Amino acid sequence: MAAPMLRCFSRGRWFRIPGPPGVLLLGLRESHSGAQGLLAVQKARGLFKEFFPERGTNIDLPELFDRGTGNFPQTVYCGFDPTADSLHVGHLLALLGLFHFQRAGHNVIALVGDATARLGDPSGRTKEREALEPERVRSNARALRQGLEAMVANHQQLFANGRTWGSFTVLDNSAWYQKQHLVDFLAAVGGQFRMGTLLSRQSVQTRLRSPEGMSLAEFLYQVLQAYDFYYLFQHYGCRVQLGGSDQLGNILSGYEFIHKLTGEDVFGITVPLITSTTGAKLGKSAGNAVWLNRDKTSPFELYQFFVRQQDDLVERRKSPWHPLGKSHQEDQELGLVLCDMALCQCIHAHNRERAKEATTRRSPLKYLKLFTFLPLPEIDHIMQLHDKEPEKRGPQKRLAAEVTKLVHGQEGLDSAKRCTQALYHSSTDALEVMSDQELKELFKEASFSELVLDPGTSVLDTCRKANAIPDGPRGYRMITEGGVSINHRQVTNPETVLVVGQHILKNGLSLLKIGKRNFYIIKWLQL
């Protein structure tokens, strides 16, 4: 099996800015939307949202990825700032974009922005980020690299099927900023940027109008991101930057900087943002992040996040657009949104003014297309089966399995399924093979005790040693009245002696439940 190259590792940014003139919105131009291959496929899946610029000076974007033009392979990068010690679900679409390029034979770079994280990206924010100490940033960057390395390995081992892919390189932008002297950098780079252009970015305008204003550090963020693009262009031949749709302004700065210095064509591609049911961007700042690090969000929790998605968010097979009807409200309530610029093509002329207002309305993301590598015909087949048996939630389970396997590997997916069986299907077989870690992840609020199994230990003794019931008659009655279960089996006789294989599982654990929601995990010693 041919393995892709894996080098260093990098860290990413999440972004926000509407498209200025010259930005190609997918579906609006035949030359791009009709291009065969990678761009057309990802357009059909909804993963690629905007291209910039619409046309290059010497070459157009589709030509870069055409094997017949001699430009193959290309190098594509995306940045991730280590403002936390884990990536989250909001970063997944950018990572999947990189993986799709890699699978098509191109070389990709994940850039960990440990230098830019010190400044803080103002895109999509109403106030300045909390400043991070240098050591905290370095620690976060190390954790991000580990997470990225794990995902790259999972992608190669579980999804390659023997195919040869491009390389996946992880870099840190501190590698080149540490060598820069401030005055030299400002003299060489600062003179290439015009204040009027930088001030015109929506992220800057929004912050300047806010009561808090904008710091110089934040203002210069787009300059450093532009220089990142330039550095990767010069040293790695990188011509394409990938980012969230809120990053378009920063990508534009890089395009203008490179084009001004070299006259060469470079391009930007954006992916949709993932938002919560309230419309807020899913992530750390909003306090709604679903993390990709197991220590912060377990495989079971990640799996269940996708299993719980509504049908329309998994794959809307028929998606009629009702720009003036109630479907807009329903789509807003669903939350996870992306722009549908095809709206302009289906509104009659006499409704143009109302249609203009409706361009901000959204259609739901099709998660099976966005978050998996499944071929489109297979997704259609999954949805056909779902139409016949919707109660089985087949698409959600397949979506959850594919994402969990990519993030946590096959072992993580198996763990998530064991936890699901143990919690929702009261499976003692699943409980018996669960590790201590899995039980702690599944029952996060549960008390964990280590007890010695003395001869004749009863149900009442166990409950009292675990401090699960009150002393005296009240605790005794809780058992006799059916308020206690061990390993999903109700026990009503307080004097019942514990039996290995029934009350004590083969892995030496007991799951004690008091009432409906109070769990206690007991690990027995000296069995």
Short mmCIF file of C-alpha atoms in Angstrom, two decimals:
data_model
loop_
_atom_site.label_atom_id
_atom_site.label_comp_id
_atom_site.label_asym_id
_atom_site.label_seq_id
_atom_site.Cartn_x
_atom_site.Cartn_y
_atom_site.Cartn_z
CA MET A 1 0.00 0.00 0.00
CA ALA A 2 1.48 3.33 -1.02
CA ALA A 3 1.48 5.75 1.87
CA PRO A 4 1.33 9.53 1.45
CA MET A 5 4.21 11.58 2.75
CA LEU A 6 3.67 12.92 6.26
CA ARG A 7 5.95 15.65 7.46
CA CYS A 8 5.44 18.30 10.12
CA PHE A 9 2.10 19.54 11.34
CA SER A 10 0.05 22.65 11.39
CA ARG A 11 -2.72 24.60 12.82
CA GLY A 12 -5.76 26.35 11.48
CA ARG A 13 -7.83 29.45 11.20
CA TRP A 14 -11.56 29.83 10.89
CA PHE A 15 -12.81 32.78 8.97
CA ARG A 16 -15.58 35.17 8.02
CA ILE A 17 -16.08 37.73 5.21
CA PRO A 18 -18.61 38.04 2.35
CA GLY A 19 -17.53 37.73 -1.24
CA PRO A 20 -16.38 40.88 -2.98
CA PRO A 21 -16.59 41.46 -6.72
CA GLY A 22 -14.62 38.88 -8.67
CA VAL A 23 -15.44 36.04 -6.30
CA LEU A 24 -16.91 33.07 -8.13
CA LEU A 25 -19.87 31.61 -6.26
CA LEU A 26 -20.40 28.01 -7.22
CA GLY A 27 -23.12 27.42 -9.72
CA LEU A 28 -22.91 30.86 -11.29
CA ARG A 29 -20.31 30.30 -14.00
CA GLU A 30 -20.37 27.45 -16.49
CA SER A 31 -16.61 27.38 -16.99
CA HIS A 32 -16.08 26.44 -13.34
CA SER A 33 -19.26 24.65 -12.35
CA GLY A 34 -19.02 22.50 -15.47
CA ALA A 35 -15.35 21.64 -15.05
CA GLN A 36 -14.88 17.90 -14.93
CA GLY A 37 -13.00 16.28 -12.09
CA LEU A 38 -12.25 17.42 -8.59
CA LEU A 39 -13.85 20.86 -8.63
CA ALA A 40 -17.06 19.62 -10.26
CA VAL A 41 -17.36 16.69 -7.84
CA GLN A 42 -16.89 18.87 -4.77
CA LYS A 43 -19.31 21.43 -6.16
CA ALA A 44 -21.89 18.66 -6.48
CA ARG A 45 -21.20 17.62 -2.88
CA GLY A 46 -21.53 21.21 -1.67
CA LEU A 47 -18.07 21.23 -0.08
CA PHE A 48 -16.55 24.03 -2.18
CA LYS A 49 -18.47 27.27 -1.89
CA GLU A 50 -16.52 30.12 -3.49
CA PHE A 51 -13.58 30.46 -5.87
CA PHE A 52 -11.39 33.57 -6.08
CA PRO A 53 -10.43 35.07 -8.45
CA GLU A 54 -13.03 34.22 -11.05
CA ARG A 55 -10.34 34.21 -13.74
CA GLY A 56 -6.56 34.25 -13.49
CA THR A 57 -4.28 36.36 -15.63
CA ASN A 58 -2.47 33.45 -17.25
CA ILE A 59 -4.41 30.40 -16.08
CA ASP A 60 -7.84 29.63 -14.67
CA LEU A 61 -8.41 27.56 -11.56
CA PRO A 62 -9.86 24.45 -13.28
CA GLU A 63 -6.76 24.28 -15.49
CA LEU A 64 -4.55 23.93 -12.41
CA PHE A 65 -6.18 20.61 -11.59
CA ASP A 66 -6.31 19.31 -15.14
CA ARG A 67 -3.87 16.42 -15.54
CA GLY A 68 -3.55 17.18 -19.22
CA THR A 69 -2.11 20.70 -18.85
CA GLY A 70 1.23 19.79 -17.27
CA ASN A 71 0.34 21.57 -14.03
CA PHE A 72 -0.25 18.38 -12.07
CA PRO A 73 0.09 18.00 -9.12
CA GLN A 74 -0.75 21.25 -7.36
CA THR A 75 -0.15 22.21 -3.71
CA VAL A 76 -3.05 23.39 -1.54
CA TYR A 77 -2.91 24.64 2.03
CA CYS A 78 -5.21 25.52 4.91
CA GLY A 79 -4.27 27.12 8.23
CA PHE A 80 -5.38 26.26 11.77
CA ASP A 81 -4.55 28.56 14.69
CA PRO A 82 -3.85 26.80 18.02
CA THR A 83 -6.19 28.89 20.16
CA ALA A 84 -7.21 25.62 21.86
CA ASP A 85 -5.56 22.25 22.35
CA SER A 86 -7.90 20.49 19.92
CA LEU A 87 -9.59 21.00 16.61
CA HIS A 88 -13.38 20.71 16.57
CA VAL A 89 -16.19 19.72 14.20
CA GLY A 90 -16.17 23.25 12.79
CA HIS A 91 -12.72 22.53 11.31
CA LEU A 92 -13.70 19.25 9.69
CA LEU A 93 -14.88 20.62 6.36
CA ALA A 94 -11.57 22.38 5.75
CA LEU A 95 -9.71 19.18 6.65
CA LEU A 96 -11.96 17.14 4.38
CA GLY A 97 -11.26 19.64 1.61
CA LEU A 98 -7.53 18.99 2.05
CA PHE A 99 -8.12 15.24 2.09
CA HIS A 100 -10.13 15.41 -1.15
CA PHE A 101 -7.26 17.24 -2.85
CA GLN A 102 -4.80 14.69 -1.48
CA ARG A 103 -6.97 11.80 -2.71
CA ALA A 104 -6.94 13.38 -6.17
CA GLY A 105 -3.13 13.20 -6.19
CA HIS A 106 -2.32 16.75 -5.12
CA ASN A 107 -0.01 17.75 -2.27
CA VAL A 108 -1.60 19.43 0.73
CA ILE A 109 -0.27 21.42 3.66
CA ALA A 110 -1.91 21.91 7.04
CA LEU A 111 -0.37 25.04 8.54
CA VAL A 112 -0.41 25.34 12.31
CA GLY A 113 -0.45 29.06 13.00
CA ASP A 114 1.40 29.19 16.28
CA ALA A 115 2.72 32.65 15.30
CA THR A 116 -0.57 34.08 14.05
CA ALA A 117 -2.40 32.68 17.09
CA ARG A 118 -0.46 35.17 19.21
CA LEU A 119 -2.21 38.01 17.34
CA GLY A 120 -5.70 36.57 17.10
CA ASP A 121 -7.84 36.42 13.97
CA PRO A 122 -10.57 39.12 14.14
CA SER A 123 -12.68 37.50 11.40
CA GLY A 124 -16.24 36.90 12.55
CA ARG A 125 -15.61 38.24 16.05
CA THR A 126 -17.23 41.14 17.87
CA LYS A 127 -14.42 41.54 20.39
CA GLU A 128 -10.74 40.77 20.71
CA ARG A 129 -9.64 37.26 21.58
CA GLU A 130 -8.17 36.65 25.00
CA ALA A 131 -4.40 36.86 24.73
CA LEU A 132 -2.58 33.54 25.08
CA GLU A 133 0.78 33.10 26.74
CA PRO A 134 3.54 31.86 24.39
CA GLU A 135 3.92 28.54 26.23
CA ARG A 136 0.16 27.95 26.05
CA VAL A 137 0.24 28.51 22.30
CA ARG A 138 3.18 26.12 21.91
CA SER A 139 1.39 23.49 24.00
CA ASN A 140 -1.79 23.88 21.96
CA ALA A 141 0.22 23.62 18.74
CA ARG A 142 1.78 20.34 19.88
CA ALA A 143 -1.67 18.94 20.67
CA LEU A 144 -3.03 20.02 17.29
CA ARG A 145 -0.15 18.36 15.50
CA GLN A 146 -0.85 15.12 17.34
CA GLY A 147 -4.52 15.30 16.43
CA LEU A 148 -3.74 16.02 12.80
CA GLU A 149 -1.21 13.20 12.66
CA ALA A 150 -3.79 10.77 14.02
CA MET A 151 -6.40 11.83 11.45
CA VAL A 152 -3.92 11.60 8.58
CA ALA A 153 -2.97 8.09 9.72
CA ASN A 154 -6.64 7.05 10.03
CA HIS A 155 -7.36 8.46 6.59
CA GLN A 156 -4.50 6.51 5.07
CA GLN A 157 -5.11 3.23 6.89
CA LEU A 158 -8.90 3.06 6.67
CA PHE A 159 -9.85 4.91 3.50
CA ALA A 160 -7.02 4.48 0.98
CA ASN A 161 -7.87 0.99 -0.33
CA GLY A 162 -4.39 0.71 -1.83
CA ARG A 163 -4.61 3.92 -3.86
CA THR A 164 -1.64 6.26 -4.27
CA TRP A 165 -2.28 9.78 -2.99
CA GLY A 166 -0.44 13.05 -2.79
CA SER A 167 1.60 14.08 0.25
CA PHE A 168 0.19 15.56 3.45
CA THR A 169 2.63 17.98 5.10
CA VAL A 170 2.17 19.75 8.41
CA LEU A 171 4.08 22.97 9.04
CA ASP A 172 4.27 25.63 11.75
CA ASN A 173 4.44 29.25 10.63
CA SER A 174 6.66 30.12 13.59
CA ALA A 175 9.43 28.41 11.58
CA TRP A 176 9.74 31.47 9.33
CA TYR A 177 8.56 34.23 11.66
CA GLN A 178 11.19 33.37 14.27
CA LYS A 179 13.83 34.30 11.71
CA GLN A 180 12.26 37.68 10.94
CA HIS A 181 13.38 40.99 12.42
CA LEU A 182 10.50 43.38 12.98
CA VAL A 183 11.89 46.41 11.14
CA ASP A 184 13.16 44.30 8.24
CA PHE A 185 9.78 42.58 7.95
CA LEU A 186 7.80 45.82 8.00
CA ALA A 187 10.12 47.41 5.47
CA ALA A 188 9.97 44.46 3.06
CA VAL A 189 6.36 43.39 3.51
CA GLY A 190 4.49 46.34 4.96
CA GLY A 191 5.19 48.55 1.97
CA GLN A 192 3.28 46.16 -0.31
CA PHE A 193 -0.05 46.68 1.48
CA ARG A 194 -2.35 49.69 1.05
CA MET A 195 -4.17 50.91 4.16
CA GLY A 196 -7.35 51.64 2.23
CA THR A 197 -7.60 48.05 1.05
CA LEU A 198 -6.89 46.60 4.49
CA LEU A 199 -9.41 48.93 6.11
CA SER A 200 -12.09 47.94 3.60
CA ARG A 201 -12.27 44.33 4.81
CA GLN A 202 -15.57 43.63 6.47
CA SER A 203 -13.90 42.02 9.49
CA VAL A 204 -12.00 45.28 10.04
CA GLN A 205 -15.02 47.51 9.39
CA THR A 206 -17.16 45.53 11.82
CA ARG A 207 -14.60 45.78 14.59
CA LEU A 208 -13.87 49.48 14.01
CA ARG A 209 -17.58 50.22 14.43
CA SER A 210 -17.76 48.25 17.68
CA PRO A 211 -17.37 49.92 21.10
CA GLU A 212 -14.18 47.95 21.73
CA GLY A 213 -12.53 48.91 18.46
CA MET A 214 -9.63 46.94 17.05
CA SER A 215 -6.05 46.47 18.19
CA LEU A 216 -3.06 46.87 15.90
CA ALA A 217 -2.18 43.21 16.49
CA GLU A 218 -5.55 42.07 15.17
CA PHE A 219 -5.38 44.52 12.28
CA LEU A 220 -2.05 43.05 11.16
CA TYR A 221 -3.36 39.48 11.28
CA GLN A 222 -4.41 39.56 7.63
CA VAL A 223 -0.91 40.75 6.69
CA LEU A 224 0.68 37.75 8.37
CA GLN A 225 -1.79 35.33 6.82
CA ALA A 226 -1.04 36.89 3.43
CA TYR A 227 2.67 36.41 4.07
CA ASP A 228 2.04 32.76 5.02
CA PHE A 229 0.46 32.23 1.59
CA TYR A 230 3.38 34.01 -0.08
CA TYR A 231 5.97 31.95 1.83
CA LEU A 232 4.26 28.68 0.91
CA PHE A 233 4.00 29.82 -2.70
CA GLN A 234 7.72 30.62 -2.83
CA HIS A 235 8.99 27.53 -1.00
CA TYR A 236 6.36 24.87 -1.75
CA GLY A 237 4.79 26.06 -5.00
CA CYS A 238 1.44 26.45 -3.24
CA ARG A 239 -1.08 28.21 -5.48
CA VAL A 240 -4.35 27.51 -3.64
CA GLN A 241 -5.48 28.45 -0.14
CA LEU A 242 -8.47 26.70 1.38
CA GLY A 243 -10.48 28.20 4.22
CA GLY A 244 -13.86 28.77 5.79
CA SER A 245 -16.15 31.25 4.08
CA ASP A 246 -15.41 33.83 6.79
CA GLN A 247 -11.75 33.74 5.74
CA LEU A 248 -12.28 35.15 2.27
CA GLY A 249 -11.00 38.62 3.19
CA ASN A 250 -7.74 37.18 4.53
CA ILE A 251 -7.38 35.00 1.44
CA LEU A 252 -7.89 38.07 -0.74
CA SER A 253 -5.03 39.83 1.03
CA GLY A 254 -2.74 36.92 0.21
CA TYR A 255 -3.84 36.86 -3.41
CA GLU A 256 -3.21 40.59 -3.83
CA PHE A 257 0.18 40.41 -2.08
CA ILE A 258 1.46 37.50 -4.19
CA HIS A 259 0.09 38.85 -7.44
CA LYS A 260 1.64 42.27 -6.77
CA LEU A 261 5.09 40.84 -6.00
CA THR A 262 5.26 38.07 -8.59
CA GLY A 263 2.51 38.60 -11.15
CA GLU A 264 1.63 34.92 -10.72
CA ASP A 265 -1.87 33.52 -10.40
CA VAL A 266 -2.93 32.10 -7.04
CA PHE A 267 -6.42 31.17 -5.92
CA GLY A 268 -8.67 30.81 -2.90
CA ILE A 269 -11.42 28.28 -2.27
CA THR A 270 -13.85 28.51 0.64
CA VAL A 271 -15.92 25.85 2.36
CA PRO A 272 -19.20 26.42 4.22
CA LEU A 273 -19.26 27.29 7.88
CA ILE A 274 -20.91 24.96 10.36
CA THR A 275 -23.35 26.77 12.62
CA SER A 276 -25.43 25.83 15.63
CA THR A 277 -29.23 25.81 15.77
CA THR A 278 -29.08 29.47 16.80
CA GLY A 279 -27.03 30.39 13.73
CA ALA A 280 -23.78 30.92 15.66
CA LYS A 281 -20.59 29.50 14.20
CA LEU A 282 -19.81 26.18 15.81
CA GLY A 283 -16.60 26.52 17.77
CA LYS A 284 -14.69 27.33 20.92
CA SER A 285 -15.56 31.03 21.08
CA ALA A 286 -19.30 30.33 21.00
CA GLY A 287 -18.92 27.68 23.71
CA ASN A 288 -20.58 25.00 21.55
CA ALA A 289 -17.58 23.12 20.19
CA VAL A 290 -17.70 19.39 19.57
CA TRP A 291 -14.01 18.57 19.92
CA LEU A 292 -11.95 16.07 17.93
CA ASN A 293 -9.62 15.28 20.85
CA ARG A 294 -10.82 12.24 22.81
CA ASP A 295 -9.93 13.87 26.12
CA LYS A 296 -12.44 16.65 25.41
CA THR A 297 -15.17 14.85 23.42
CA SER A 298 -15.28 11.06 23.54
CA PRO A 299 -15.79 8.93 20.40
CA PHE A 300 -19.24 8.08 21.76
CA GLU A 301 -20.18 11.76 22.08
CA LEU A 302 -18.89 12.56 18.60
CA TYR A 303 -20.78 9.55 17.20
CA GLN A 304 -24.00 10.59 18.92
CA PHE A 305 -23.63 14.20 17.72
CA PHE A 306 -23.99 12.97 14.14
CA VAL A 307 -26.52 10.21 14.91
CA ARG A 308 -28.84 12.86 16.35
CA GLN A 309 -28.83 15.02 13.20
CA GLN A 310 -32.21 15.53 11.59
CA ASP A 311 -33.03 13.92 8.25
CA ASP A 312 -32.82 17.16 6.30
CA LEU A 313 -29.31 17.79 7.58
CA VAL A 314 -28.07 14.39 6.56
CA GLU A 315 -29.18 14.55 2.91
CA ARG A 316 -32.16 16.37 1.49
CA ARG A 317 -32.93 14.35 -1.62
CA LYS A 318 -35.53 16.78 -2.90
CA SER A 319 -34.78 20.33 -1.97
CA PRO A 320 -37.37 22.68 -3.48
CA TRP A 321 -36.54 26.28 -2.76
CA HIS A 322 -39.30 28.41 -1.29
CA PRO A 323 -37.68 31.82 -0.99
CA LEU A 324 -40.85 33.51 0.23
CA GLY A 325 -42.44 30.65 2.13
CA LYS A 326 -42.22 28.97 5.51
CA SER A 327 -39.31 26.69 4.52
CA HIS A 328 -36.94 29.57 5.25
CA GLN A 329 -38.03 29.57 8.88
CA GLU A 330 -37.68 25.80 9.05
CA ASP A 331 -34.17 25.99 7.58
CA GLN A 332 -33.18 28.64 10.12
CA GLU A 333 -34.39 26.43 12.93
CA LEU A 334 -32.28 23.58 11.59
CA GLY A 335 -29.30 25.84 11.94
CA LEU A 336 -26.48 24.34 9.89
CA VAL A 337 -26.49 26.48 6.79
CA LEU A 338 -24.72 27.44 3.60
CA CYS A 339 -25.39 30.02 0.92
CA ASP A 340 -27.45 28.92 -2.07
CA MET A 341 -26.67 31.42 -4.79
CA ALA A 342 -28.73 29.45 -7.31
CA LEU A 343 -31.68 31.31 -5.81
CA CYS A 344 -31.16 34.15 -8.26
CA GLN A 345 -31.76 31.81 -11.17
CA CYS A 346 -35.23 30.68 -10.11
CA ILE A 347 -37.00 33.92 -9.18
CA HIS A 348 -39.21 35.72 -11.70
CA ALA A 349 -38.29 39.24 -12.73
CA HIS A 350 -41.25 40.84 -10.95
CA ASN A 351 -40.02 39.37 -7.67
CA ARG A 352 -36.45 40.65 -8.02
CA GLU A 353 -36.58 43.03 -5.10
CA ARG A 354 -38.04 40.41 -2.81
CA ALA A 355 -35.58 37.87 -4.21
CA LYS A 356 -32.71 40.19 -3.36
CA GLU A 357 -33.82 40.16 0.26
CA ALA A 358 -34.13 36.39 0.11
CA THR A 359 -30.53 35.83 -0.96
CA THR A 360 -29.56 35.68 2.69
CA ARG A 361 -31.86 32.71 3.22
CA ARG A 362 -30.33 29.32 3.65
CA SER A 363 -30.72 25.68 2.76
CA PRO A 364 -29.54 22.86 5.05
CA LEU A 365 -26.15 21.27 4.66
CA LYS A 366 -26.13 17.78 3.22
CA TYR A 367 -23.94 16.07 5.78
CA LEU A 368 -23.44 12.75 4.03
CA LYS A 369 -21.97 14.60 1.05
CA LEU A 370 -19.98 17.05 3.12
CA PHE A 371 -18.53 14.93 5.91
CA THR A 372 -17.87 11.60 4.18
CA PHE A 373 -15.97 10.21 1.19
CA LEU A 374 -18.94 8.07 0.15
CA PRO A 375 -19.62 8.14 -3.62
CA LEU A 376 -22.77 10.04 -4.58
CA PRO A 377 -24.51 6.91 -5.98
CA GLU A 378 -23.94 5.15 -2.66
CA ILE A 379 -25.42 8.11 -0.79
CA ASP A 380 -28.47 7.96 -3.06
CA HIS A 381 -28.83 4.25 -2.28
CA ILE A 382 -28.60 4.92 1.47
CA MET A 383 -31.35 7.51 1.16
CA GLN A 384 -33.56 5.15 -0.84
CA LEU A 385 -33.32 2.60 1.96
CA HIS A 386 -34.04 5.35 4.46
CA ASP A 387 -37.23 6.27 2.60
CA LYS A 388 -38.49 2.73 3.19
CA GLU A 389 -37.41 2.43 6.83
CA PRO A 390 -36.85 5.93 8.27
CA GLU A 391 -37.16 4.66 11.83
CA LYS A 392 -33.83 2.86 11.51
CA ARG A 393 -31.97 6.18 10.99
CA GLY A 394 -29.62 4.48 8.57
CA PRO A 395 -28.12 7.67 7.04
CA GLN A 396 -27.38 9.17 10.45
CA LYS A 397 -25.68 6.00 11.65
CA ARG A 398 -23.58 5.74 8.51
CA LEU A 399 -22.64 9.42 8.75
CA ALA A 400 -21.68 9.01 12.41
CA ALA A 401 -19.64 5.90 11.66
CA GLU A 402 -17.70 7.49 8.79
CA VAL A 403 -16.80 10.63 10.76
CA THR A 404 -15.92 8.79 13.97
CA LYS A 405 -13.72 6.36 12.04
CA LEU A 406 -11.84 9.22 10.38
CA VAL A 407 -11.32 11.13 13.63
CA HIS A 408 -10.74 8.28 16.09
CA GLY A 409 -9.93 5.26 13.93
CA GLN A 410 -11.60 1.86 13.90
CA GLU A 411 -11.00 1.37 17.62
CA GLY A 412 -12.73 4.67 18.35
CA LEU A 413 -15.72 3.69 16.23
CA ASP A 414 -15.93 0.31 17.96
CA SER A 415 -15.79 2.09 21.31
CA ALA A 416 -18.60 4.45 20.29
CA LYS A 417 -20.78 1.52 19.23
CA ARG A 418 -20.09 -0.37 22.48
CA CYS A 419 -21.06 2.68 24.50
CA THR A 420 -24.21 3.10 22.43
CA GLN A 421 -25.22 -0.51 23.04
CA ALA A 422 -24.47 -0.25 26.75
CA LEU A 423 -26.36 3.00 27.30
CA TYR A 424 -29.30 2.83 24.92
CA HIS A 425 -29.82 -0.91 24.55
CA SER A 426 -28.93 -2.01 28.11
CA SER A 427 -26.43 -4.51 26.72
CA THR A 428 -24.49 -6.36 29.39
CA ASP A 429 -22.37 -7.93 26.66
CA ALA A 430 -21.20 -4.43 25.70
CA LEU A 431 -20.58 -3.51 29.33
CA GLU A 432 -18.41 -6.58 29.84
CA VAL A 433 -15.93 -5.62 27.15
CA MET A 434 -15.79 -1.90 27.94
CA SER A 435 -12.59 -0.49 29.36
CA ASP A 436 -12.37 1.74 32.42
CA GLN A 437 -11.77 4.68 30.09
CA GLU A 438 -14.91 3.96 28.08
CA LEU A 439 -17.06 3.70 31.18
CA LYS A 440 -15.70 6.99 32.49
CA GLU A 441 -16.33 8.62 29.11
CA LEU A 442 -19.85 7.24 28.91
CA PHE A 443 -20.83 8.07 32.47
CA LYS A 444 -18.90 11.28 32.95
CA GLU A 445 -20.83 12.33 36.03
CA ALA A 446 -20.60 8.89 37.63
CA SER A 447 -18.69 8.30 40.84
CA PHE A 448 -15.83 5.83 40.40
CA SER A 449 -14.94 3.55 43.31
CA GLU A 450 -12.50 0.74 43.87
CA LEU A 451 -13.81 -1.82 46.37
CA VAL A 452 -12.54 -5.12 47.75
CA LEU A 453 -14.94 -8.00 47.21
CA ASP A 454 -15.27 -9.63 50.61
CA PRO A 455 -17.03 -12.99 50.88
CA GLY A 456 -20.78 -12.53 51.27
CA THR A 457 -20.82 -8.92 50.00
CA SER A 458 -24.49 -8.02 49.41
CA VAL A 459 -26.31 -5.51 47.27
CA LEU A 460 -26.91 -3.38 50.37
CA ASP A 461 -23.22 -3.51 51.34
CA THR A 462 -22.21 -2.46 47.81
CA CYS A 463 -24.61 0.48 47.68
CA ARG A 464 -23.46 1.78 51.06
CA LYS A 465 -19.73 1.35 50.34
CA ALA A 466 -20.19 3.29 47.11
CA ASN A 467 -22.12 6.00 49.03
CA ALA A 468 -24.96 5.49 46.57
CA ILE A 469 -27.81 5.35 49.08
CA PRO A 470 -28.45 6.98 52.44
CA ASP A 471 -27.90 5.04 55.65
CA GLY A 472 -30.81 3.55 57.55
CA PRO A 473 -34.30 2.44 56.49
CA ARG A 474 -34.57 4.93 53.62
CA GLY A 475 -31.66 3.44 51.72
CA TYR A 476 -32.98 -0.07 52.37
CA ARG A 477 -36.38 0.92 50.95
CA MET A 478 -34.79 2.39 47.81
CA ILE A 479 -33.63 -1.12 46.96
CA THR A 480 -36.84 -2.95 47.88
CA GLU A 481 -38.96 -0.44 45.95
CA GLY A 482 -37.03 -1.06 42.72
CA GLY A 483 -34.89 2.07 42.63
CA VAL A 484 -31.57 0.21 42.22
CA SER A 485 -30.13 -1.73 39.30
CA ILE A 486 -26.77 -3.39 38.73
CA ASN A 487 -25.54 -3.82 35.17
CA HIS A 488 -28.98 -2.80 33.82
CA ARG A 489 -30.75 -5.44 35.93
CA GLN A 490 -33.08 -4.32 38.68
CA VAL A 491 -32.36 -5.71 42.15
CA THR A 492 -35.01 -5.59 44.88
CA ASN A 493 -33.52 -7.81 47.60
CA PRO A 494 -30.94 -5.88 49.64
CA GLU A 495 -29.51 -9.10 51.07
CA THR A 496 -28.71 -10.67 47.68
CA VAL A 497 -25.05 -11.71 47.59
CA LEU A 498 -23.10 -10.47 44.59
CA VAL A 499 -22.38 -13.11 41.96
CA VAL A 500 -19.45 -12.86 39.56
CA GLY A 501 -20.80 -12.93 35.99
CA GLN A 502 -24.10 -11.39 37.01
CA HIS A 503 -23.52 -8.48 39.37
CA ILE A 504 -19.81 -8.35 38.62
CA LEU A 505 -18.83 -8.39 34.95
CA LYS A 506 -15.95 -10.35 33.45
CA ASN A 507 -13.91 -7.17 33.29
CA GLY A 508 -14.22 -6.78 37.08
CA LEU A 509 -16.64 -3.85 36.93
CA SER A 510 -20.17 -3.18 38.12
CA LEU A 511 -22.43 -0.41 36.87
CA LEU A 512 -24.69 0.67 39.71
CA LYS A 513 -27.69 2.89 38.93
CA ILE A 514 -29.78 4.62 41.56
CA GLY A 515 -33.04 6.07 40.29
CA LYS A 516 -33.08 7.16 36.66
CA ARG A 517 -29.86 9.11 36.26
CA ASN A 518 -27.39 8.51 39.09
CA PHE A 519 -24.62 6.12 38.04
CA TYR A 520 -21.76 4.64 40.06
CA ILE A 521 -18.91 2.67 38.53
CA ILE A 522 -17.33 0.10 40.84
CA LYS A 523 -14.05 -1.62 40.10
CA TRP A 524 -13.63 -4.74 42.20
CA LEU A 525 -10.23 -5.65 43.58
CA GLN A 526 -8.89 -9.06 44.60
CA LEU A 527 -11.41 -11.05 42.60
#
